[in-house]
Amino acid sequence: MIFTILKVIGIILLVVLALILTALLCVLFVPVKYRAVGSFDNTDIRAKAHVSWLFHLFALHIEYAQETEGYIRLAFVKKKLFDNYEALDDDDMDEAAKTETEDKVSENTGDEPKIPADESEHVADEQIENESTAQTHNEQRTVNDENQHIKQQTKLTHQKRYKKRNKKSHKKQFKDKSEKIKNCIYKLKREYSDERNKAAFLHQKKELFIILKRICPRRLKLTMVYSTGSPDTTGISLGILACFPVGYTNRWRITPDFESENPYAKGSFDIKGHVVVISILAATLRILFDKNCRRLYNRISR
């Protein structure tokens, strides 16, 4: 009996460990795929972006046209990211205001109750009392208004003083932060000029280029027709775009329009790539465990 219980517990533990190991391997080795497609015509931009992982078990979708829409999905659970509320039109606002005023008028209209003759004297006395109480209330209200005015004046003076103090404190904080940034730049320059630290900087540069290479898209297509409004600047901009190798390696189709007198740009793009977590994690660990990089970090953080 005891051996069967231990056997069941061992099987459960092995299954749990196998599930944890499978999840860890999936996180490290299954790539996160992303893609973005869209088109543009001057300021009219339409784009879609999609990120997925593990056969679309996890997915993130964002779409932009006139409004931004999107959702996030984990397995079979889907949740919207943006709630677009429609604003009321001017006609709806006018109708709502009209109905509100009609309701108020209907409440206020109606025949007033007639006062009997034998109660007229009593009503007159009540009117005199009401006038006297209203007069006292008005006097109290004027006193309260004066007190409120004095409080507002004192509050404004305190706010002005507080703003001046805040300006001084913000200036001091800005000065302290700028001094820290200057000291950090000075330390980096000093450490970079040292021959012993050049190996650390070269190693970091190499690993950062590897990380950027792993993150950058594998496909970057662009089709565009454009004009700057004058033929000379259109040609200059085309020459500048031709200097970047990303254009001709991805076979961009850029057509300049030298005849148009108005500046415009229209076209479409398609970006596609994937990121493997293990490659980025390995490059980060190589930076952290390098002895030259650790010595450089210790010297800068002093």
PDB file of C-alpha atoms in Angstrom:
ATOM      1  CA  MET A   1       0.000   0.000   0.000  1.00  0.00           C
ATOM      2  CA  ILE A   2       2.792   2.445   0.912  1.00  0.00           C
ATOM      3  CA  PHE A   3       4.729   1.590  -2.252  1.00  0.00           C
ATOM      4  CA  THR A   4       1.698   2.271  -4.442  1.00  0.00           C
ATOM      5  CA  ILE A   5       1.180   5.671  -2.763  1.00  0.00           C
ATOM      6  CA  LEU A   6       4.863   6.539  -3.259  1.00  0.00           C
ATOM      7  CA  LYS A   7       4.635   5.327  -6.856  1.00  0.00           C
ATOM      8  CA  VAL A   8       1.623   7.588  -7.534  1.00  0.00           C
ATOM      9  CA  ILE A   9       3.348  10.574  -5.872  1.00  0.00           C
ATOM     10  CA  GLY A  10       6.494   9.942  -7.946  1.00  0.00           C
ATOM     11  CA  ILE A  11       4.496   9.761 -11.172  1.00  0.00           C
ATOM     12  CA  ILE A  12       2.703  13.028 -10.313  1.00  0.00           C
ATOM     13  CA  LEU A  13       6.026  14.747  -9.544  1.00  0.00           C
ATOM     14  CA  LEU A  14       7.534  13.493 -12.802  1.00  0.00           C
ATOM     15  CA  VAL A  15       4.533  14.761 -14.773  1.00  0.00           C
ATOM     16  CA  VAL A  16       4.758  18.171 -13.079  1.00  0.00           C
ATOM     17  CA  LEU A  17       8.513  18.389 -13.738  1.00  0.00           C
ATOM     18  CA  ALA A  18       7.968  17.335 -17.361  1.00  0.00           C
ATOM     19  CA  LEU A  19       5.327  20.053 -17.805  1.00  0.00           C
ATOM     20  CA  ILE A  20       7.595  22.706 -16.242  1.00  0.00           C
ATOM     21  CA  LEU A  21      10.531  21.616 -18.434  1.00  0.00           C
ATOM     22  CA  THR A  22       8.342  21.633 -21.558  1.00  0.00           C
ATOM     23  CA  ALA A  23       7.024  25.115 -20.769  1.00  0.00           C
ATOM     24  CA  LEU A  24      10.579  26.377 -20.150  1.00  0.00           C
ATOM     25  CA  LEU A  25      11.842  24.898 -23.427  1.00  0.00           C
ATOM     26  CA  CYS A  26       8.877  26.414 -25.283  1.00  0.00           C
ATOM     27  CA  VAL A  27       9.592  29.859 -23.823  1.00  0.00           C
ATOM     28  CA  LEU A  28      13.288  29.624 -24.721  1.00  0.00           C
ATOM     29  CA  PHE A  29      13.200  27.984 -28.154  1.00  0.00           C
ATOM     30  CA  VAL A  30       9.773  28.668 -29.725  1.00  0.00           C
ATOM     31  CA  PRO A  31      10.072  31.961 -31.641  1.00  0.00           C
ATOM     32  CA  VAL A  32       7.772  34.913 -31.076  1.00  0.00           C
ATOM     33  CA  LYS A  33       6.521  35.903 -34.528  1.00  0.00           C
ATOM     34  CA  TYR A  34       5.463  39.408 -35.471  1.00  0.00           C
ATOM     35  CA  ARG A  35       4.126  41.031 -38.614  1.00  0.00           C
ATOM     36  CA  ALA A  36       2.933  44.500 -39.570  1.00  0.00           C
ATOM     37  CA  VAL A  37       1.262  45.458 -42.864  1.00  0.00           C
ATOM     38  CA  GLY A  38      -0.263  48.720 -43.922  1.00  0.00           C
ATOM     39  CA  SER A  39      -0.698  51.457 -46.464  1.00  0.00           C
ATOM     40  CA  PHE A  40      -0.397  55.222 -46.422  1.00  0.00           C
ATOM     41  CA  ASP A  41      -1.600  58.100 -48.550  1.00  0.00           C
ATOM     42  CA  ASN A  42      -0.227  61.320 -47.081  1.00  0.00           C
ATOM     43  CA  THR A  43      -1.941  61.528 -43.681  1.00  0.00           C
ATOM     44  CA  ASP A  44      -4.347  58.636 -44.316  1.00  0.00           C
ATOM     45  CA  ILE A  45      -2.566  55.722 -42.612  1.00  0.00           C
ATOM     46  CA  ARG A  46      -3.976  52.206 -42.233  1.00  0.00           C
ATOM     47  CA  ALA A  47      -1.961  49.527 -40.460  1.00  0.00           C
ATOM     48  CA  LYS A  48      -2.282  46.110 -38.816  1.00  0.00           C
ATOM     49  CA  ALA A  49       0.145  44.524 -36.371  1.00  0.00           C
ATOM     50  CA  HIS A  50       0.041  40.942 -35.124  1.00  0.00           C
ATOM     51  CA  VAL A  51       2.229  39.130 -32.580  1.00  0.00           C
ATOM     52  CA  SER A  52       1.836  35.392 -31.984  1.00  0.00           C
ATOM     53  CA  TRP A  53       3.583  32.618 -30.064  1.00  0.00           C
ATOM     54  CA  LEU A  54       3.299  28.829 -29.914  1.00  0.00           C
ATOM     55  CA  PHE A  55       0.942  28.167 -32.832  1.00  0.00           C
ATOM     56  CA  HIS A  56      -1.136  31.290 -32.004  1.00  0.00           C
ATOM     57  CA  LEU A  57      -1.778  30.076 -28.446  1.00  0.00           C
ATOM     58  CA  PHE A  58      -0.884  33.617 -27.420  1.00  0.00           C
ATOM     59  CA  ALA A  59      -1.772  36.404 -29.845  1.00  0.00           C
ATOM     60  CA  LEU A  60      -1.840  40.191 -29.833  1.00  0.00           C
ATOM     61  CA  HIS A  61      -3.586  42.046 -32.652  1.00  0.00           C
ATOM     62  CA  ILE A  62      -3.794  45.818 -33.165  1.00  0.00           C
ATOM     63  CA  GLU A  63      -5.464  47.525 -36.115  1.00  0.00           C
ATOM     64  CA  TYR A  64      -5.456  51.236 -36.918  1.00  0.00           C
ATOM     65  CA  ALA A  65      -7.579  52.986 -39.539  1.00  0.00           C
ATOM     66  CA  GLN A  66      -9.738  55.871 -38.335  1.00  0.00           C
ATOM     67  CA  GLU A  67      -9.928  54.290 -34.876  1.00  0.00           C
ATOM     68  CA  THR A  68      -7.623  51.979 -32.966  1.00  0.00           C
ATOM     69  CA  GLU A  69      -8.878  48.465 -32.372  1.00  0.00           C
ATOM     70  CA  GLY A  70      -7.178  45.446 -30.901  1.00  0.00           C
ATOM     71  CA  TYR A  71      -7.421  42.345 -28.804  1.00  0.00           C
ATOM     72  CA  ILE A  72      -5.241  39.984 -26.814  1.00  0.00           C
ATOM     73  CA  ARG A  73      -5.858  36.244 -26.791  1.00  0.00           C
ATOM     74  CA  LEU A  74      -4.531  33.533 -24.495  1.00  0.00           C
ATOM     75  CA  ALA A  75      -5.668  30.067 -25.619  1.00  0.00           C
ATOM     76  CA  PHE A  76      -9.456  30.472 -26.030  1.00  0.00           C
ATOM     77  CA  VAL A  77      -9.803  33.609 -23.857  1.00  0.00           C
ATOM     78  CA  LYS A  78     -10.050  36.812 -25.892  1.00  0.00           C
ATOM     79  CA  LYS A  79     -10.146  40.342 -24.513  1.00  0.00           C
ATOM     80  CA  LYS A  80     -10.483  43.715 -26.241  1.00  0.00           C
ATOM     81  CA  LEU A  81      -7.785  46.300 -25.658  1.00  0.00           C
ATOM     82  CA  PHE A  82      -9.608  49.477 -26.718  1.00  0.00           C
ATOM     83  CA  ASP A  83     -13.182  50.561 -26.005  1.00  0.00           C
ATOM     84  CA  ASN A  84     -14.369  53.071 -28.591  1.00  0.00           C
ATOM     85  CA  TYR A  85     -17.272  55.147 -27.289  1.00  0.00           C
ATOM     86  CA  GLU A  86     -19.390  57.038 -29.819  1.00  0.00           C
ATOM     87  CA  ALA A  87     -19.909  60.701 -29.080  1.00  0.00           C
ATOM     88  CA  LEU A  88     -23.367  62.290 -29.345  1.00  0.00           C
ATOM     89  CA  ASP A  89     -24.154  64.278 -32.465  1.00  0.00           C
ATOM     90  CA  ASP A  90     -25.246  67.935 -32.351  1.00  0.00           C
ATOM     91  CA  ASP A  91     -28.844  66.978 -33.198  1.00  0.00           C
ATOM     92  CA  ASP A  92     -28.957  64.478 -30.332  1.00  0.00           C
ATOM     93  CA  MET A  93     -27.595  67.109 -27.941  1.00  0.00           C
ATOM     94  CA  ASP A  94     -30.225  69.628 -29.083  1.00  0.00           C
ATOM     95  CA  GLU A  95     -33.042  67.093 -28.649  1.00  0.00           C
ATOM     96  CA  ALA A  96     -31.844  66.186 -25.153  1.00  0.00           C
ATOM     97  CA  ALA A  97     -31.681  69.861 -24.107  1.00  0.00           C
ATOM     98  CA  LYS A  98     -35.142  70.484 -25.582  1.00  0.00           C
ATOM     99  CA  THR A  99     -36.734  67.569 -23.684  1.00  0.00           C
ATOM    100  CA  GLU A 100     -35.058  68.709 -20.464  1.00  0.00           C
ATOM    101  CA  THR A 101     -36.449  72.255 -20.768  1.00  0.00           C
ATOM    102  CA  GLU A 102     -39.917  70.943 -21.615  1.00  0.00           C
ATOM    103  CA  ASP A 103     -39.881  68.773 -18.495  1.00  0.00           C
ATOM    104  CA  LYS A 104     -38.904  71.743 -16.334  1.00  0.00           C
ATOM    105  CA  VAL A 105     -41.678  73.915 -17.829  1.00  0.00           C
ATOM    106  CA  SER A 106     -44.264  71.182 -17.308  1.00  0.00           C
ATOM    107  CA  GLU A 107     -43.207  70.886 -13.657  1.00  0.00           C
ATOM    108  CA  ASN A 108     -43.379  74.636 -13.025  1.00  0.00           C
ATOM    109  CA  THR A 109     -46.706  75.304 -14.797  1.00  0.00           C
ATOM    110  CA  GLY A 110     -50.066  74.747 -13.097  1.00  0.00           C
ATOM    111  CA  ASP A 111     -52.692  76.609 -11.089  1.00  0.00           C
ATOM    112  CA  GLU A 112     -51.587  77.989  -7.765  1.00  0.00           C
ATOM    113  CA  PRO A 113     -53.746  77.044  -4.738  1.00  0.00           C
ATOM    114  CA  LYS A 114     -56.179  79.708  -3.681  1.00  0.00           C
ATOM    115  CA  ILE A 115     -55.892  81.086  -0.154  1.00  0.00           C
ATOM    116  CA  PRO A 116     -59.131  81.321   1.902  1.00  0.00           C
ATOM    117  CA  ALA A 117     -60.272  84.737   3.153  1.00  0.00           C
ATOM    118  CA  ASP A 118     -60.118  83.892   6.867  1.00  0.00           C
ATOM    119  CA  GLU A 119     -56.464  82.845   6.548  1.00  0.00           C
ATOM    120  CA  SER A 120     -55.267  85.951   4.721  1.00  0.00           C
ATOM    121  CA  GLU A 121     -54.137  87.695   7.934  1.00  0.00           C
ATOM    122  CA  HIS A 122     -52.175  84.643   9.012  1.00  0.00           C
ATOM    123  CA  VAL A 123     -50.540  84.485   5.597  1.00  0.00           C
ATOM    124  CA  ALA A 124     -49.594  88.183   5.793  1.00  0.00           C
ATOM    125  CA  ASP A 125     -47.896  87.609   9.157  1.00  0.00           C
ATOM    126  CA  GLU A 126     -46.010  84.670   7.689  1.00  0.00           C
ATOM    127  CA  GLN A 127     -44.914  86.812   4.749  1.00  0.00           C
ATOM    128  CA  ILE A 128     -43.545  89.489   7.103  1.00  0.00           C
ATOM    129  CA  GLU A 129     -41.644  86.841   9.077  1.00  0.00           C
ATOM    130  CA  ASN A 130     -40.313  85.321   5.881  1.00  0.00           C
ATOM    131  CA  GLU A 131     -39.099  88.730   4.672  1.00  0.00           C
ATOM    132  CA  SER A 132     -37.288  89.359   7.961  1.00  0.00           C
ATOM    133  CA  THR A 133     -35.662  85.920   7.904  1.00  0.00           C
ATOM    134  CA  ALA A 134     -34.681  86.427   4.258  1.00  0.00           C
ATOM    135  CA  GLN A 135     -33.078  89.767   5.164  1.00  0.00           C
ATOM    136  CA  THR A 136     -31.066  88.158   7.970  1.00  0.00           C
ATOM    137  CA  HIS A 137     -30.056  85.341   5.624  1.00  0.00           C
ATOM    138  CA  ASN A 138     -28.904  87.879   3.044  1.00  0.00           C
ATOM    139  CA  GLU A 139     -26.793  89.674   5.662  1.00  0.00           C
ATOM    140  CA  GLN A 140     -25.250  86.387   6.748  1.00  0.00           C
ATOM    141  CA  ARG A 141     -24.626  85.496   3.106  1.00  0.00           C
ATOM    142  CA  THR A 142     -22.777  88.759   2.463  1.00  0.00           C
ATOM    143  CA  VAL A 143     -20.606  88.132   5.537  1.00  0.00           C
ATOM    144  CA  ASN A 144     -19.898  84.600   4.354  1.00  0.00           C
ATOM    145  CA  ASP A 145     -19.062  85.881   0.859  1.00  0.00           C
ATOM    146  CA  GLU A 146     -16.588  88.370   2.323  1.00  0.00           C
ATOM    147  CA  ASN A 147     -14.984  85.642   4.419  1.00  0.00           C
ATOM    148  CA  GLN A 148     -14.813  83.378   1.374  1.00  0.00           C
ATOM    149  CA  HIS A 149     -13.191  86.164  -0.653  1.00  0.00           C
ATOM    150  CA  ILE A 150     -10.566  86.671   2.066  1.00  0.00           C
ATOM    151  CA  LYS A 151      -9.889  82.919   2.151  1.00  0.00           C
ATOM    152  CA  GLN A 152      -9.476  82.824  -1.626  1.00  0.00           C
ATOM    153  CA  GLN A 153      -7.051  85.741  -1.540  1.00  0.00           C
ATOM    154  CA  THR A 154      -4.937  84.062   1.155  1.00  0.00           C
ATOM    155  CA  LYS A 155      -5.098  80.785  -0.762  1.00  0.00           C
ATOM    156  CA  LEU A 156      -3.867  82.496  -3.929  1.00  0.00           C
ATOM    157  CA  THR A 157      -0.937  84.060  -2.072  1.00  0.00           C
ATOM    158  CA  HIS A 158      -0.037  80.667  -0.578  1.00  0.00           C
ATOM    159  CA  GLN A 159      -0.270  79.066  -4.028  1.00  0.00           C
ATOM    160  CA  LYS A 160       2.045  81.687  -5.515  1.00  0.00           C
ATOM    161  CA  ARG A 161       4.588  81.086  -2.767  1.00  0.00           C
ATOM    162  CA  TYR A 162       4.262  77.320  -3.220  1.00  0.00           C
ATOM    163  CA  LYS A 163       4.767  77.648  -7.002  1.00  0.00           C
ATOM    164  CA  LYS A 164       7.901  79.701  -6.444  1.00  0.00           C
ATOM    165  CA  ARG A 165       9.241  77.063  -4.068  1.00  0.00           C
ATOM    166  CA  ASN A 166       8.344  74.331  -6.563  1.00  0.00           C
ATOM    167  CA  LYS A 167      10.150  76.189  -9.340  1.00  0.00           C
ATOM    168  CA  LYS A 168      13.232  76.443  -7.177  1.00  0.00           C
ATOM    169  CA  SER A 169      13.045  72.770  -6.229  1.00  0.00           C
ATOM    170  CA  HIS A 170      12.520  71.747  -9.883  1.00  0.00           C
ATOM    171  CA  LYS A 171      15.508  73.827 -10.933  1.00  0.00           C
ATOM    172  CA  LYS A 172      17.594  72.200  -8.222  1.00  0.00           C
ATOM    173  CA  GLN A 173      16.476  68.701  -9.248  1.00  0.00           C
ATOM    174  CA  PHE A 174      17.212  69.455 -12.902  1.00  0.00           C
ATOM    175  CA  LYS A 175      20.647  70.774 -11.973  1.00  0.00           C
ATOM    176  CA  ASP A 176      21.397  67.673  -9.883  1.00  0.00           C
ATOM    177  CA  LYS A 177      20.279  65.332 -12.679  1.00  0.00           C
ATOM    178  CA  SER A 178      22.351  67.197 -15.259  1.00  0.00           C
ATOM    179  CA  GLU A 179      25.382  66.997 -12.960  1.00  0.00           C
ATOM    180  CA  LYS A 180      24.873  63.234 -12.584  1.00  0.00           C
ATOM    181  CA  ILE A 181      24.607  62.791 -16.351  1.00  0.00           C
ATOM    182  CA  LYS A 182      27.761  64.854 -16.884  1.00  0.00           C
ATOM    183  CA  ASN A 183      29.638  62.798 -14.300  1.00  0.00           C
ATOM    184  CA  CYS A 184      28.457  59.560 -15.906  1.00  0.00           C
ATOM    185  CA  ILE A 185      29.573  60.736 -19.384  1.00  0.00           C
ATOM    186  CA  TYR A 186      32.920  61.837 -17.949  1.00  0.00           C
ATOM    187  CA  LYS A 187      33.401  58.427 -16.313  1.00  0.00           C
ATOM    188  CA  LEU A 188      32.525  56.637 -19.554  1.00  0.00           C
ATOM    189  CA  LYS A 189      35.020  58.749 -21.509  1.00  0.00           C
ATOM    190  CA  ARG A 190      37.702  58.154 -18.903  1.00  0.00           C
ATOM    191  CA  GLU A 191      37.064  54.416 -18.833  1.00  0.00           C
ATOM    192  CA  TYR A 192      36.926  54.149 -22.610  1.00  0.00           C
ATOM    193  CA  SER A 193      40.311  55.825 -22.946  1.00  0.00           C
ATOM    194  CA  ASP A 194      41.792  53.182 -20.638  1.00  0.00           C
ATOM    195  CA  GLU A 195      43.413  50.334 -22.605  1.00  0.00           C
ATOM    196  CA  ARG A 196      42.226  47.681 -20.140  1.00  0.00           C
ATOM    197  CA  ASN A 197      38.550  48.571 -20.687  1.00  0.00           C
ATOM    198  CA  LYS A 198      38.563  48.596 -24.494  1.00  0.00           C
ATOM    199  CA  ALA A 199      38.081  44.822 -24.507  1.00  0.00           C
ATOM    200  CA  ALA A 200      34.902  45.238 -22.421  1.00  0.00           C
ATOM    201  CA  PHE A 201      33.500  47.906 -24.762  1.00  0.00           C
ATOM    202  CA  LEU A 202      34.290  45.799 -27.829  1.00  0.00           C
ATOM    203  CA  HIS A 203      32.613  42.765 -26.266  1.00  0.00           C
ATOM    204  CA  GLN A 204      29.471  44.776 -25.409  1.00  0.00           C
ATOM    205  CA  LYS A 205      29.357  46.229 -28.927  1.00  0.00           C
ATOM    206  CA  LYS A 206      29.601  42.765 -30.452  1.00  0.00           C
ATOM    207  CA  GLU A 207      26.830  41.298 -28.268  1.00  0.00           C
ATOM    208  CA  LEU A 208      24.522  44.288 -28.775  1.00  0.00           C
ATOM    209  CA  PHE A 209      24.860  43.911 -32.547  1.00  0.00           C
ATOM    210  CA  ILE A 210      23.934  40.246 -32.163  1.00  0.00           C
ATOM    211  CA  ILE A 211      20.811  41.191 -30.157  1.00  0.00           C
ATOM    212  CA  LEU A 212      19.785  43.792 -32.754  1.00  0.00           C
ATOM    213  CA  LYS A 213      20.316  41.258 -35.543  1.00  0.00           C
ATOM    214  CA  ARG A 214      18.048  38.766 -33.774  1.00  0.00           C
ATOM    215  CA  ILE A 215      15.313  41.373 -33.182  1.00  0.00           C
ATOM    216  CA  CYS A 216      15.358  43.061 -36.600  1.00  0.00           C
ATOM    217  CA  PRO A 217      12.748  41.884 -39.135  1.00  0.00           C
ATOM    218  CA  ARG A 218      13.651  39.241 -41.684  1.00  0.00           C
ATOM    219  CA  ARG A 219      11.500  40.898 -44.339  1.00  0.00           C
ATOM    220  CA  LEU A 220      10.929  44.603 -44.839  1.00  0.00           C
ATOM    221  CA  LYS A 221       9.076  45.366 -48.057  1.00  0.00           C
ATOM    222  CA  LEU A 222       8.236  48.900 -49.137  1.00  0.00           C
ATOM    223  CA  THR A 223       6.433  50.195 -52.216  1.00  0.00           C
ATOM    224  CA  MET A 224       6.189  53.979 -52.462  1.00  0.00           C
ATOM    225  CA  VAL A 225       5.538  56.784 -54.918  1.00  0.00           C
ATOM    226  CA  TYR A 226       6.480  60.205 -53.621  1.00  0.00           C
ATOM    227  CA  SER A 227       7.307  63.786 -54.478  1.00  0.00           C
ATOM    228  CA  THR A 228       8.699  66.660 -52.426  1.00  0.00           C
ATOM    229  CA  GLY A 229       7.194  69.321 -54.679  1.00  0.00           C
ATOM    230  CA  SER A 230      10.412  70.183 -56.525  1.00  0.00           C
ATOM    231  CA  PRO A 231      12.591  67.945 -58.748  1.00  0.00           C
ATOM    232  CA  ASP A 232      15.932  68.781 -57.069  1.00  0.00           C
ATOM    233  CA  THR A 233      14.884  67.876 -53.505  1.00  0.00           C
ATOM    234  CA  THR A 234      13.098  64.766 -54.827  1.00  0.00           C
ATOM    235  CA  GLY A 235      16.336  63.594 -56.423  1.00  0.00           C
ATOM    236  CA  ILE A 236      18.390  64.424 -53.315  1.00  0.00           C
ATOM    237  CA  SER A 237      16.006  62.459 -51.077  1.00  0.00           C
ATOM    238  CA  LEU A 238      16.137  59.483 -53.478  1.00  0.00           C
ATOM    239  CA  GLY A 239      19.942  59.545 -53.304  1.00  0.00           C
ATOM    240  CA  ILE A 240      19.837  59.587 -49.500  1.00  0.00           C
ATOM    241  CA  LEU A 241      17.443  56.599 -49.439  1.00  0.00           C
ATOM    242  CA  ALA A 242      19.733  54.710 -51.845  1.00  0.00           C
ATOM    243  CA  CYS A 243      22.620  55.028 -49.369  1.00  0.00           C
ATOM    244  CA  PHE A 244      20.968  52.609 -46.926  1.00  0.00           C
ATOM    245  CA  PRO A 245      21.598  48.929 -47.740  1.00  0.00           C
ATOM    246  CA  VAL A 246      18.333  47.879 -46.137  1.00  0.00           C
ATOM    247  CA  GLY A 247      16.570  49.260 -49.220  1.00  0.00           C
ATOM    248  CA  TYR A 248      18.207  47.232 -51.975  1.00  0.00           C
ATOM    249  CA  THR A 249      18.616  44.065 -49.858  1.00  0.00           C
ATOM    250  CA  ASN A 250      14.819  44.000 -49.341  1.00  0.00           C
ATOM    251  CA  ARG A 251      14.135  45.153 -52.923  1.00  0.00           C
ATOM    252  CA  TRP A 252      12.274  48.319 -52.114  1.00  0.00           C
ATOM    253  CA  ARG A 253      10.241  49.800 -54.952  1.00  0.00           C
ATOM    254  CA  ILE A 254      10.522  53.559 -54.607  1.00  0.00           C
ATOM    255  CA  THR A 255       9.320  55.628 -57.553  1.00  0.00           C
ATOM    256  CA  PRO A 256      10.051  59.374 -57.495  1.00  0.00           C
ATOM    257  CA  ASP A 257       7.606  61.764 -59.137  1.00  0.00           C
ATOM    258  CA  PHE A 258       9.542  64.691 -60.593  1.00  0.00           C
ATOM    259  CA  GLU A 259       6.564  66.292 -62.321  1.00  0.00           C
ATOM    260  CA  SER A 260       4.257  66.858 -59.358  1.00  0.00           C
ATOM    261  CA  GLU A 261       4.224  70.340 -57.860  1.00  0.00           C
ATOM    262  CA  ASN A 262       2.593  69.212 -54.602  1.00  0.00           C
ATOM    263  CA  PRO A 263       4.427  67.100 -52.018  1.00  0.00           C
ATOM    264  CA  TYR A 264       2.861  63.697 -51.366  1.00  0.00           C
ATOM    265  CA  ALA A 265       3.739  60.112 -50.478  1.00  0.00           C
ATOM    266  CA  LYS A 266       1.663  56.986 -50.931  1.00  0.00           C
ATOM    267  CA  GLY A 267       2.446  53.310 -50.823  1.00  0.00           C
ATOM    268  CA  SER A 268       2.391  50.169 -48.701  1.00  0.00           C
ATOM    269  CA  PHE A 269       4.730  48.249 -46.397  1.00  0.00           C
ATOM    270  CA  ASP A 270       5.090  44.711 -45.048  1.00  0.00           C
ATOM    271  CA  ILE A 271       7.284  43.919 -42.025  1.00  0.00           C
ATOM    272  CA  LYS A 272       7.789  40.344 -40.856  1.00  0.00           C
ATOM    273  CA  GLY A 273      10.164  38.710 -38.387  1.00  0.00           C
ATOM    274  CA  HIS A 274      10.583  36.586 -35.288  1.00  0.00           C
ATOM    275  CA  VAL A 275      12.485  36.688 -32.013  1.00  0.00           C
ATOM    276  CA  VAL A 276      13.981  33.662 -30.216  1.00  0.00           C
ATOM    277  CA  VAL A 277      14.327  34.282 -26.483  1.00  0.00           C
ATOM    278  CA  ILE A 278      17.295  31.943 -26.007  1.00  0.00           C
ATOM    279  CA  SER A 279      19.513  33.964 -28.368  1.00  0.00           C
ATOM    280  CA  ILE A 280      18.814  37.264 -26.571  1.00  0.00           C
ATOM    281  CA  LEU A 281      19.196  35.608 -23.174  1.00  0.00           C
ATOM    282  CA  ALA A 282      22.503  34.010 -24.182  1.00  0.00           C
ATOM    283  CA  ALA A 283      23.924  37.343 -25.403  1.00  0.00           C
ATOM    284  CA  THR A 284      22.827  39.077 -22.182  1.00  0.00           C
ATOM    285  CA  LEU A 285      24.420  36.364 -20.024  1.00  0.00           C
ATOM    286  CA  ARG A 286      27.663  36.587 -22.009  1.00  0.00           C
ATOM    287  CA  ILE A 287      27.802  40.309 -21.210  1.00  0.00           C
ATOM    288  CA  LEU A 288      26.981  39.809 -17.522  1.00  0.00           C
ATOM    289  CA  PHE A 289      29.511  37.010 -16.928  1.00  0.00           C
ATOM    290  CA  ASP A 290      32.385  38.568 -18.848  1.00  0.00           C
ATOM    291  CA  LYS A 291      35.119  39.551 -16.380  1.00  0.00           C
ATOM    292  CA  ASN A 292      36.098  42.708 -18.266  1.00  0.00           C
ATOM    293  CA  CYS A 293      32.472  43.892 -18.372  1.00  0.00           C
ATOM    294  CA  ARG A 294      32.008  43.205 -14.654  1.00  0.00           C
ATOM    295  CA  ARG A 295      35.192  45.114 -13.805  1.00  0.00           C
ATOM    296  CA  LEU A 296      34.029  48.041 -15.936  1.00  0.00           C
ATOM    297  CA  TYR A 297      30.606  48.039 -14.244  1.00  0.00           C
ATOM    298  CA  ASN A 298      32.226  48.036 -10.803  1.00  0.00           C
ATOM    299  CA  ARG A 299      34.487  50.964 -11.727  1.00  0.00           C
ATOM    300  CA  ILE A 300      31.587  53.057 -13.114  1.00  0.00           C
ATOM    301  CA  SER A 301      29.203  52.322 -10.232  1.00  0.00           C
ATOM    302  CA  ARG A 302      31.621  53.609  -7.582  1.00  0.00           C
TER     303      ARG A 302
END
